[in-house]
Amino acid sequence: MAQRQNVLDNLQTVTSLKRKIRELSTLSEIVQAINSSLKPEEILETIMAKAADLIKAEGWSVLLLDYETRELVFKAAAGEAGKKLLGMRLKIGQGVAGWSARHGQSLIVPDVSKDPRFYSGIDAKTKFVTKSILCVPMRSKNKIIGVVEVVNKSDGEPFTNDDLDIFENLVAHVTIALENAAIYRKMEEASLIDDLTKLYNLRYCNQYLDKFLAERKSEFGIVSLIFLDIDFFKLVDDNFGHLVGSETLRRVGERLRRTVRKDDVLVRYGGDEYIVILPNTDKQTATAIAERIRKEISREPFFTFDNQKFSISVTLGVATYPEDAKTRDELIGKADKAMYDGKLSGRDKVVVA
C-alpha cells in the first residue's frame, strides 16, 4: 500500500515538474517576445497569443488607464467576446477590474454570482457569461496603469493561487515592456517635432510624404502641398529682437493650426518657412485653403512683449502630386518655386505651380 502511495506521489511530482517546466518555457518565450518589440500593440498581441499556454481560460483582456477620464479602457481582448470588448470603458472601482485598479491588488473571484464587486453590464453588452475571474493590476513607478484579467478557466475549475503567481509574474514583465515602449514613443515623437512651434519638423515631413507617395502610387492618390514664407521677417528680428521673432514664429504656427483641417499636416520647414501637406486634396481646394491661410495670418496684428503692434503677411506656393511632380523632393521644390515667384511679383499672395 505504501509502495503504491509512493508511486502516486512520484507521478504527481513528475506531473508538477513537467507543468512547471512548461510554464517557465512559455514565460521565457513571452518575455523574449515582448522585450523584442517597442510597439504597445505588438506587445499586447504577443500576450494574447502566448498566455493561453500558461492559463487555460475562455477569454481574457487588457485594460489600460485613461488618465484624463480616470477610466479603464479595453485595449486588447481574446475569446468569444474579445472584439466586442475593445473600446469599452469601466470607471475606477467599477467591477472586479475597477476594484483591482482602485486598490492595486490582485484578485481571484471563484464565482462572480456570489461577489458584489462583479459588474454584469459588460456581459449584458457582449452576451458573454462570466463565471470566474482572475485579475492582476499593472503597476509602473508606484502608479496603476491598467489591469489584466482572465475569465472562466477552460476545465470549469476555479483559478488557483498557482495561476495567480504565474500571471503576476507575466504582468510584471508586460508592464515593464509597455513602459519602455511609451518612453521610446515619446523620444521618437520628440525627434519629429519642432521645439519652438510644436509643429512637425522636416524629418517628419519627408517620412510622411515618402510613405504617402509609396502607398498611393498604384492607387492614383493625390496630395497637395503649400509652401509659405513670412514676408520681410528679418525686419521683425531687426526692429524688435530675436525673442519677439521667435514668438512670432510660434504664433504663426498657432494661426496655421486653427485654419487647416484635421487631417492636414503642419510642418516648420526651417527659419520662417512652413509647409502644409494636404492629403487627398486637389489643386483647386488646396489653393482655396492657401488663400484662407494668407488672410488668417494677416487678419490680426502681432504684439511685442511691451505691447507694440506690428503686422506681417505671407506668400504661399501650391503644388500637387502627381499633376506637378512625381517625387517628394520635386513636389516640395515646385511649391517652393511658386512661392518664390510670388515673392518676386509683390508678396502677400498665393501662386500656383
C-alpha positions as a Markdown table, in Angstrom:
| # | Residue | x | y | z |
|---|---|---|---|---|
| 1 | Met | 0.0 | 0.0 | 0.0 |
| 2 | Ala | 2.8 | 2.3 | 1.0 |
| 3 | Gln | 4.7 | 1.5 | -2.2 |
| 4 | Arg | 1.6 | 2.3 | -4.3 |
| 5 | Gln | 1.3 | 5.7 | -2.5 |
| 6 | Asn | 4.9 | 6.4 | -3.2 |
| 7 | Val | 4.3 | 5.7 | -6.9 |
| 8 | Leu | 1.3 | 8.1 | -6.9 |
| 9 | Asp | 3.3 | 10.8 | -5.1 |
| 10 | Asn | 6.2 | 10.4 | -7.6 |
| 11 | Leu | 3.8 | 10.7 | -10.5 |
| 12 | Gln | 2.3 | 13.8 | -9.0 |
| 13 | Thr | 5.8 | 15.2 | -8.5 |
| 14 | Val | 6.8 | 14.5 | -12.1 |
| 15 | Thr | 3.5 | 16.0 | -13.4 |
| 16 | Ser | 4.1 | 19.1 | -11.3 |
| 17 | Leu | 7.6 | 19.4 | -12.5 |
| 18 | Lys | 6.6 | 19.0 | -16.2 |
| 19 | Arg | 3.9 | 21.7 | -15.7 |
| 20 | Lys | 6.5 | 24.0 | -14.1 |
| 21 | Ile | 9.0 | 23.5 | -16.9 |
| 22 | Arg | 6.2 | 24.2 | -19.5 |
| 23 | Glu | 5.2 | 27.3 | -17.5 |
| 24 | Leu | 8.8 | 28.6 | -17.3 |
| 25 | Ser | 9.4 | 27.8 | -21.0 |
| 26 | Thr | 6.3 | 29.7 | -22.1 |
| 27 | Leu | 7.0 | 32.6 | -19.8 |
| 28 | Ser | 10.6 | 32.8 | -21.2 |
| 29 | Glu | 9.1 | 32.9 | -24.7 |
| 30 | Ile | 6.7 | 35.7 | -23.7 |
| 31 | Val | 9.5 | 37.7 | -22.1 |
| 32 | Gln | 11.7 | 37.4 | -25.1 |
| 33 | Ala | 8.9 | 38.4 | -27.4 |
| 34 | Ile | 7.7 | 41.4 | -25.5 |
| 35 | Asn | 11.2 | 42.7 | -25.0 |
| 36 | Ser | 11.9 | 42.5 | -28.7 |
| 37 | Ser | 9.1 | 45.0 | -29.5 |
| 38 | Leu | 8.6 | 48.7 | -28.7 |
| 39 | Lys | 5.1 | 48.8 | -30.1 |
| 40 | Pro | 2.4 | 48.5 | -27.5 |
| 41 | Glu | 0.0 | 46.8 | -30.0 |
| 42 | Glu | 2.6 | 44.1 | -30.8 |
| 43 | Ile | 3.3 | 43.6 | -27.1 |
| 44 | Leu | -0.4 | 43.1 | -26.3 |
| 45 | Glu | -0.9 | 40.8 | -29.3 |
| 46 | Thr | 2.1 | 38.7 | -28.0 |
| 47 | Ile | 0.4 | 38.4 | -24.6 |
| 48 | Met | -2.8 | 37.3 | -26.2 |
| 49 | Ala | -1.1 | 34.6 | -28.3 |
| 50 | Lys | 1.1 | 33.1 | -25.7 |
| 51 | Ala | -0.9 | 33.4 | -22.4 |
| 52 | Ala | -3.2 | 30.6 | -23.5 |
| 53 | Asp | -0.3 | 28.2 | -22.9 |
| 54 | Leu | 0.0 | 29.3 | -19.3 |
| 55 | Ile | -3.5 | 29.5 | -18.1 |
| 56 | Lys | -6.3 | 27.7 | -20.0 |
| 57 | Ala | -9.2 | 30.2 | -20.0 |
| 58 | Glu | -12.1 | 31.0 | -22.2 |
| 59 | Gly | -11.1 | 34.7 | -22.6 |
| 60 | Trp | -9.1 | 37.5 | -21.2 |
| 61 | Ser | -8.4 | 41.2 | -21.7 |
| 62 | Val | -6.0 | 44.0 | -21.1 |
| 63 | Leu | -7.5 | 47.3 | -19.7 |
| 64 | Leu | -5.3 | 50.5 | -19.7 |
| 65 | Leu | -6.0 | 53.5 | -17.6 |
| 66 | Asp | -7.1 | 56.7 | -19.4 |
| 67 | Tyr | -5.6 | 59.4 | -17.2 |
| 68 | Glu | -7.8 | 62.2 | -18.5 |
| 69 | Thr | -11.2 | 60.4 | -17.8 |
| 70 | Arg | -9.9 | 58.2 | -15.0 |
| 71 | Glu | -11.5 | 55.2 | -16.7 |
| 72 | Leu | -10.2 | 51.7 | -17.7 |
| 73 | Val | -10.3 | 51.1 | -21.5 |
| 74 | Phe | -10.3 | 47.6 | -23.0 |
| 75 | Lys | -7.3 | 47.8 | -25.3 |
| 76 | Ala | -6.9 | 44.1 | -26.2 |
| 77 | Ala | -9.0 | 41.1 | -25.7 |
| 78 | Ala | -9.4 | 37.4 | -26.7 |
| 79 | Gly | -12.1 | 34.9 | -26.6 |
| 80 | Glu | -15.7 | 34.7 | -27.6 |
| 81 | Ala | -16.4 | 38.4 | -26.7 |
| 82 | Gly | -13.0 | 39.7 | -27.4 |
| 83 | Lys | -13.7 | 42.1 | -30.3 |
| 84 | Lys | -16.9 | 43.4 | -28.7 |
| 85 | Leu | -14.9 | 44.4 | -25.6 |
| 86 | Leu | -12.5 | 46.7 | -27.5 |
| 87 | Gly | -13.0 | 50.3 | -26.6 |
| 88 | Met | -15.5 | 49.7 | -23.8 |
| 89 | Arg | -14.8 | 51.5 | -20.5 |
| 90 | Leu | -15.1 | 50.9 | -16.8 |
| 91 | Lys | -14.9 | 53.5 | -14.1 |
| 92 | Ile | -12.2 | 53.1 | -11.4 |
| 93 | Gly | -13.9 | 51.0 | -8.7 |
| 94 | Gln | -16.5 | 49.5 | -11.1 |
| 95 | Gly | -16.5 | 45.8 | -11.5 |
| 96 | Val | -13.7 | 43.4 | -10.5 |
| 97 | Ala | -11.2 | 45.1 | -12.8 |
| 98 | Gly | -12.1 | 48.5 | -11.4 |
| 99 | Trp | -11.7 | 47.3 | -7.9 |
| 100 | Ser | -8.3 | 45.8 | -8.7 |
| 101 | Ala | -7.2 | 49.1 | -10.2 |
| 102 | Arg | -8.5 | 51.2 | -7.3 |
| 103 | His | -6.9 | 49.0 | -4.6 |
| 104 | Gly | -3.8 | 47.9 | -6.5 |
| 105 | Gln | -4.4 | 44.3 | -5.5 |
| 106 | Ser | -4.7 | 41.0 | -7.4 |
| 107 | Leu | -7.9 | 39.2 | -7.0 |
| 108 | Ile | -9.4 | 35.7 | -7.7 |
| 109 | Val | -13.2 | 35.5 | -7.9 |
| 110 | Pro | -14.2 | 31.8 | -8.0 |
| 111 | Asp | -17.9 | 32.6 | -8.5 |
| 112 | Val | -18.9 | 36.0 | -9.8 |
| 113 | Ser | -22.6 | 35.4 | -8.9 |
| 114 | Lys | -21.6 | 35.5 | -5.2 |
| 115 | Asp | -19.3 | 38.5 | -5.4 |
| 116 | Pro | -20.9 | 42.0 | -5.1 |
| 117 | Arg | -17.9 | 43.6 | -6.9 |
| 118 | Phe | -18.8 | 41.9 | -10.2 |
| 119 | Tyr | -20.3 | 44.3 | -12.8 |
| 120 | Ser | -22.7 | 42.4 | -15.1 |
| 121 | Gly | -23.0 | 45.3 | -17.6 |
| 122 | Ile | -20.2 | 44.1 | -19.8 |
| 123 | Asp | -21.7 | 40.6 | -20.1 |
| 124 | Ala | -25.1 | 42.2 | -21.0 |
| 125 | Lys | -23.5 | 44.1 | -23.9 |
| 126 | Thr | -21.3 | 41.2 | -25.2 |
| 127 | Lys | -23.7 | 38.3 | -24.5 |
| 128 | Phe | -20.8 | 36.5 | -22.7 |
| 129 | Val | -21.4 | 34.6 | -19.5 |
| 130 | Thr | -18.6 | 35.3 | -16.9 |
| 131 | Lys | -18.3 | 32.6 | -14.2 |
| 132 | Ser | -14.9 | 33.2 | -12.6 |
| 133 | Ile | -12.2 | 35.9 | -12.9 |
| 134 | Leu | -8.5 | 36.2 | -12.1 |
| 135 | Cys | -7.4 | 39.9 | -12.1 |
| 136 | Val | -3.9 | 41.5 | -11.8 |
| 137 | Pro | -3.2 | 45.2 | -11.7 |
| 138 | Met | -0.4 | 46.7 | -13.8 |
| 139 | Arg | 1.9 | 48.9 | -11.7 |
| 140 | Ser | 4.5 | 51.3 | -13.1 |
| 141 | Lys | 6.5 | 53.6 | -10.8 |
| 142 | Asn | 4.0 | 53.0 | -7.9 |
| 143 | Lys | 1.1 | 54.0 | -10.2 |
| 144 | Ile | -1.6 | 51.7 | -11.6 |
| 145 | Ile | -1.5 | 51.9 | -15.4 |
| 146 | Gly | -4.0 | 49.2 | -16.1 |
| 147 | Val | -5.4 | 45.7 | -15.3 |
| 148 | Val | -5.1 | 42.3 | -16.9 |
| 149 | Glu | -7.9 | 39.8 | -16.3 |
| 150 | Val | -8.7 | 36.2 | -17.4 |
| 151 | Val | -12.1 | 34.7 | -17.2 |
| 152 | Asn | -13.6 | 31.2 | -17.0 |
| 153 | Lys | -11.0 | 28.5 | -16.7 |
| 154 | Ser | -11.5 | 26.0 | -19.6 |
| 155 | Asp | -11.8 | 23.0 | -17.3 |
| 156 | Gly | -14.6 | 24.7 | -15.3 |
| 157 | Glu | -12.4 | 24.7 | -12.2 |
| 158 | Pro | -11.8 | 28.0 | -10.3 |
| 159 | Phe | -8.5 | 29.8 | -10.7 |
| 160 | Thr | -5.8 | 28.8 | -8.2 |
| 161 | Asn | -3.0 | 30.6 | -6.3 |
| 162 | Asp | -0.6 | 28.9 | -8.7 |
| 163 | Asp | -2.4 | 30.5 | -11.6 |
| 164 | Leu | -2.2 | 33.9 | -9.8 |
| 165 | Asp | 1.6 | 33.5 | -9.2 |
| 166 | Ile | 2.2 | 32.8 | -12.9 |
| 167 | Phe | 0.1 | 35.6 | -14.1 |
| 168 | Glu | 1.5 | 38.2 | -11.6 |
| 169 | Asn | 5.0 | 37.3 | -12.9 |
| 170 | Leu | 3.8 | 37.7 | -16.5 |
| 171 | Val | 2.1 | 41.0 | -15.9 |
| 172 | Ala | 5.2 | 42.4 | -14.2 |
| 173 | His | 7.2 | 41.8 | -17.4 |
| 174 | Val | 4.4 | 43.1 | -19.6 |
| 175 | Thr | 4.3 | 46.3 | -17.6 |
| 176 | Ile | 8.0 | 46.9 | -18.0 |
| 177 | Ala | 7.7 | 46.3 | -21.7 |
| 178 | Leu | 4.8 | 48.7 | -22.1 |
| 179 | Glu | 6.7 | 51.3 | -20.1 |
| 180 | Asn | 9.8 | 51.0 | -22.3 |
| 181 | Ala | 7.5 | 51.3 | -25.4 |
| 182 | Ala | 6.0 | 54.5 | -24.0 |
| 183 | Ile | 9.4 | 56.0 | -23.3 |
| 184 | Tyr | 10.6 | 55.1 | -26.8 |
| 185 | Arg | 7.4 | 56.5 | -28.4 |
| 186 | Lys | 7.9 | 59.9 | -26.6 |
| 187 | Met | 11.6 | 60.0 | -27.7 |
| 188 | Glu | 10.6 | 59.2 | -31.3 |
| 189 | Glu | 7.8 | 61.8 | -31.3 |
| 190 | Ala | 10.2 | 64.4 | -29.8 |
| 191 | Ser | 12.7 | 63.8 | -32.7 |
| 192 | Leu | 9.9 | 64.6 | -35.2 |
| 193 | Ile | 8.6 | 67.8 | -33.5 |
| 194 | Asp | 9.9 | 71.4 | -33.9 |
| 195 | Asp | 10.9 | 72.6 | -30.4 |
| 196 | Leu | 9.7 | 76.2 | -31.0 |
| 197 | Thr | 6.4 | 75.9 | -32.8 |
| 198 | Lys | 5.5 | 72.3 | -31.8 |
| 199 | Leu | 4.7 | 71.6 | -35.4 |
| 200 | Tyr | 6.2 | 68.7 | -37.2 |
| 201 | Asn | 9.8 | 69.1 | -38.5 |
| 202 | Leu | 11.4 | 68.4 | -41.9 |
| 203 | Arg | 12.3 | 64.9 | -40.9 |
| 204 | Tyr | 8.6 | 64.0 | -40.3 |
| 205 | Cys | 7.6 | 65.9 | -43.5 |
| 206 | Asn | 9.9 | 63.7 | -45.6 |
| 207 | Gln | 8.8 | 60.5 | -43.8 |
| 208 | Tyr | 5.1 | 61.3 | -44.3 |
| 209 | Leu | 5.4 | 62.2 | -47.9 |
| 210 | Asp | 7.6 | 59.2 | -48.7 |
| 211 | Lys | 5.0 | 56.9 | -47.1 |
| 212 | Phe | 2.0 | 58.6 | -48.7 |
| 213 | Leu | 3.5 | 58.5 | -52.2 |
| 214 | Ala | 4.6 | 54.9 | -51.9 |
| 215 | Glu | 1.2 | 53.8 | -50.7 |
| 216 | Arg | -0.7 | 55.8 | -53.3 |
| 217 | Lys | 1.5 | 55.2 | -56.3 |
| 218 | Ser | -0.6 | 52.3 | -57.5 |
| 219 | Glu | -3.9 | 53.8 | -56.4 |
| 220 | Phe | -3.7 | 57.1 | -58.2 |
| 221 | Gly | -3.6 | 59.0 | -55.0 |
| 222 | Ile | -3.4 | 62.8 | -54.8 |
| 223 | Val | -1.7 | 65.1 | -52.4 |
| 224 | Ser | -1.2 | 68.9 | -52.5 |
| 225 | Leu | 1.4 | 70.9 | -50.7 |
| 226 | Ile | 1.5 | 74.5 | -49.6 |
| 227 | Phe | 4.9 | 76.2 | -49.1 |
| 228 | Leu | 4.8 | 79.5 | -47.3 |
| 229 | Asp | 7.2 | 82.1 | -46.1 |
| 230 | Ile | 6.8 | 85.2 | -43.9 |
| 231 | Asp | 7.3 | 88.4 | -45.9 |
| 232 | Phe | 10.2 | 90.6 | -44.6 |
| 233 | Phe | 10.6 | 88.5 | -41.5 |
| 234 | Lys | 14.1 | 89.9 | -41.0 |
| 235 | Leu | 12.6 | 93.3 | -40.2 |
| 236 | Val | 10.8 | 91.7 | -37.2 |
| 237 | Asp | 14.1 | 90.5 | -35.8 |
| 238 | Asp | 15.9 | 93.7 | -36.6 |
| 239 | Asn | 13.2 | 96.0 | -35.1 |
| 240 | Phe | 12.1 | 94.1 | -32.1 |
| 241 | Gly | 14.8 | 91.5 | -31.4 |
| 242 | His | 15.1 | 87.7 | -31.8 |
| 243 | Leu | 12.9 | 86.8 | -28.9 |
| 244 | Val | 10.0 | 88.6 | -30.5 |
| 245 | Gly | 10.9 | 87.0 | -33.8 |
| 246 | Ser | 10.8 | 83.5 | -32.1 |
| 247 | Glu | 7.4 | 84.3 | -30.5 |
| 248 | Thr | 6.1 | 85.5 | -33.9 |
| 249 | Leu | 7.1 | 82.2 | -35.5 |
| 250 | Arg | 5.3 | 80.3 | -32.7 |
| 251 | Arg | 2.1 | 82.5 | -33.2 |
| 252 | Val | 2.1 | 81.9 | -36.9 |
| 253 | Gly | 2.1 | 78.2 | -36.1 |
| 254 | Glu | -1.0 | 78.7 | -33.9 |
| 255 | Arg | -2.8 | 80.6 | -36.6 |
| 256 | Leu | -2.0 | 77.8 | -39.1 |
| 257 | Arg | -3.4 | 75.2 | -36.6 |
| 258 | Arg | -6.8 | 77.0 | -36.4 |
| 259 | Thr | -7.0 | 77.4 | -40.1 |
| 260 | Val | -6.3 | 74.0 | -41.6 |
| 261 | Arg | -8.3 | 70.8 | -41.5 |
| 262 | Lys | -8.0 | 67.9 | -39.0 |
| 263 | Asp | -6.1 | 65.6 | -41.4 |
| 264 | Asp | -3.7 | 68.3 | -42.8 |
| 265 | Val | -0.1 | 68.1 | -41.7 |
| 266 | Leu | 1.7 | 71.2 | -40.5 |
| 267 | Val | 5.5 | 71.5 | -40.7 |
| 268 | Arg | 8.0 | 74.1 | -39.8 |
| 269 | Tyr | 10.4 | 73.7 | -42.7 |
| 270 | Gly | 13.1 | 75.9 | -41.3 |
| 271 | Gly | 13.6 | 79.6 | -40.3 |
| 272 | Asp | 10.4 | 81.4 | -41.3 |
| 273 | Glu | 9.2 | 78.8 | -43.8 |
| 274 | Tyr | 6.3 | 76.4 | -43.3 |
| 275 | Ile | 4.8 | 73.6 | -45.2 |
| 276 | Val | 1.2 | 72.4 | -45.1 |
| 277 | Ile | 0.6 | 68.9 | -46.5 |
| 278 | Leu | -3.0 | 68.3 | -47.8 |
| 279 | Pro | -3.6 | 64.6 | -48.3 |
| 280 | Asn | -6.3 | 63.6 | -50.9 |
| 281 | Thr | -6.7 | 67.2 | -51.9 |
| 282 | Asp | -6.8 | 68.6 | -55.4 |
| 283 | Lys | -5.1 | 71.8 | -56.5 |
| 284 | Gln | -8.3 | 73.9 | -56.6 |
| 285 | Thr | -9.2 | 73.0 | -53.0 |
| 286 | Ala | -5.5 | 73.5 | -51.9 |
| 287 | Thr | -5.4 | 76.9 | -53.4 |
| 288 | Ala | -8.6 | 77.9 | -51.5 |
| 289 | Ile | -7.0 | 76.7 | -48.3 |
| 290 | Ala | -3.8 | 78.6 | -49.0 |
| 291 | Glu | -5.8 | 81.8 | -49.6 |
| 292 | Arg | -7.6 | 81.2 | -46.3 |
| 293 | Ile | -4.2 | 80.9 | -44.6 |
| 294 | Arg | -3.0 | 84.1 | -46.1 |
| 295 | Lys | -5.9 | 86.0 | -44.8 |
| 296 | Glu | -5.8 | 84.5 | -41.4 |
| 297 | Ile | -2.1 | 85.3 | -40.8 |
| 298 | Ser | -2.6 | 89.0 | -41.6 |
| 299 | Arg | -6.1 | 89.4 | -40.2 |
| 300 | Glu | -5.0 | 90.4 | -36.7 |
| 301 | Pro | -1.8 | 92.2 | -35.6 |
| 302 | Phe | 1.0 | 90.6 | -33.7 |
| 303 | Phe | 2.4 | 92.1 | -30.5 |
| 304 | Thr | 5.8 | 92.6 | -28.9 |
| 305 | Phe | 6.4 | 91.9 | -25.2 |
| 306 | Asp | 5.8 | 95.6 | -24.4 |
| 307 | Asn | 2.6 | 95.5 | -26.4 |
| 308 | Gln | 3.7 | 97.2 | -29.6 |
| 309 | Lys | 1.6 | 96.2 | -32.6 |
| 310 | Phe | 3.0 | 95.1 | -35.9 |
| 311 | Ser | 1.6 | 93.2 | -38.9 |
| 312 | Ile | 3.0 | 90.5 | -41.1 |
| 313 | Ser | 2.0 | 88.8 | -44.3 |
| 314 | Val | 2.9 | 85.6 | -46.0 |
| 315 | Thr | 3.5 | 84.4 | -49.6 |
| 316 | Leu | 2.4 | 80.9 | -50.5 |
| 317 | Gly | 3.1 | 78.5 | -53.3 |
| 318 | Val | 0.9 | 75.5 | -54.1 |
| 319 | Ala | 1.8 | 72.3 | -56.0 |
| 320 | Thr | 0.0 | 68.9 | -56.4 |
| 321 | Tyr | 1.1 | 65.3 | -56.9 |
| 322 | Pro | 1.0 | 63.8 | -59.4 |
| 323 | Glu | 0.0 | 66.7 | -61.6 |
| 324 | Asp | 3.1 | 68.8 | -60.9 |
| 325 | Ala | 5.5 | 66.3 | -59.5 |
| 326 | Lys | 6.4 | 62.6 | -59.4 |
| 327 | Thr | 8.6 | 62.6 | -56.3 |
| 328 | Arg | 8.7 | 64.1 | -52.8 |
| 329 | Asp | 11.6 | 66.5 | -53.5 |
| 330 | Glu | 10.0 | 67.6 | -56.8 |
| 331 | Leu | 6.7 | 68.3 | -55.0 |
| 332 | Ile | 8.4 | 70.5 | -52.3 |
| 333 | Gly | 10.6 | 72.1 | -55.0 |
| 334 | Lys | 7.6 | 73.1 | -57.2 |
| 335 | Ala | 5.7 | 74.6 | -54.3 |
| 336 | Asp | 8.8 | 76.4 | -53.2 |
| 337 | Lys | 9.4 | 77.8 | -56.6 |
| 338 | Ala | 5.8 | 79.0 | -56.9 |
| 339 | Met | 6.2 | 80.7 | -53.5 |
| 340 | Tyr | 9.4 | 82.4 | -54.7 |
| 341 | Asp | 7.7 | 83.6 | -57.9 |
| 342 | Gly | 5.1 | 85.2 | -55.6 |
| 343 | Lys | 7.9 | 87.0 | -53.7 |
| 344 | Leu | 9.3 | 88.4 | -56.9 |
| 345 | Ser | 5.9 | 89.6 | -58.1 |
| 346 | Gly | 4.9 | 91.5 | -55.0 |
| 347 | Arg | 4.4 | 89.2 | -52.0 |
| 348 | Asp | 1.3 | 88.6 | -49.8 |
| 349 | Lys | -0.3 | 86.3 | -52.4 |
| 350 | Val | -0.9 | 82.7 | -53.4 |
| 351 | Val | 0.9 | 81.4 | -56.5 |
| 352 | Val | 0.0 | 78.0 | -58.1 |
| 353 | Ala | 2.6 | 75.8 | -59.8 |
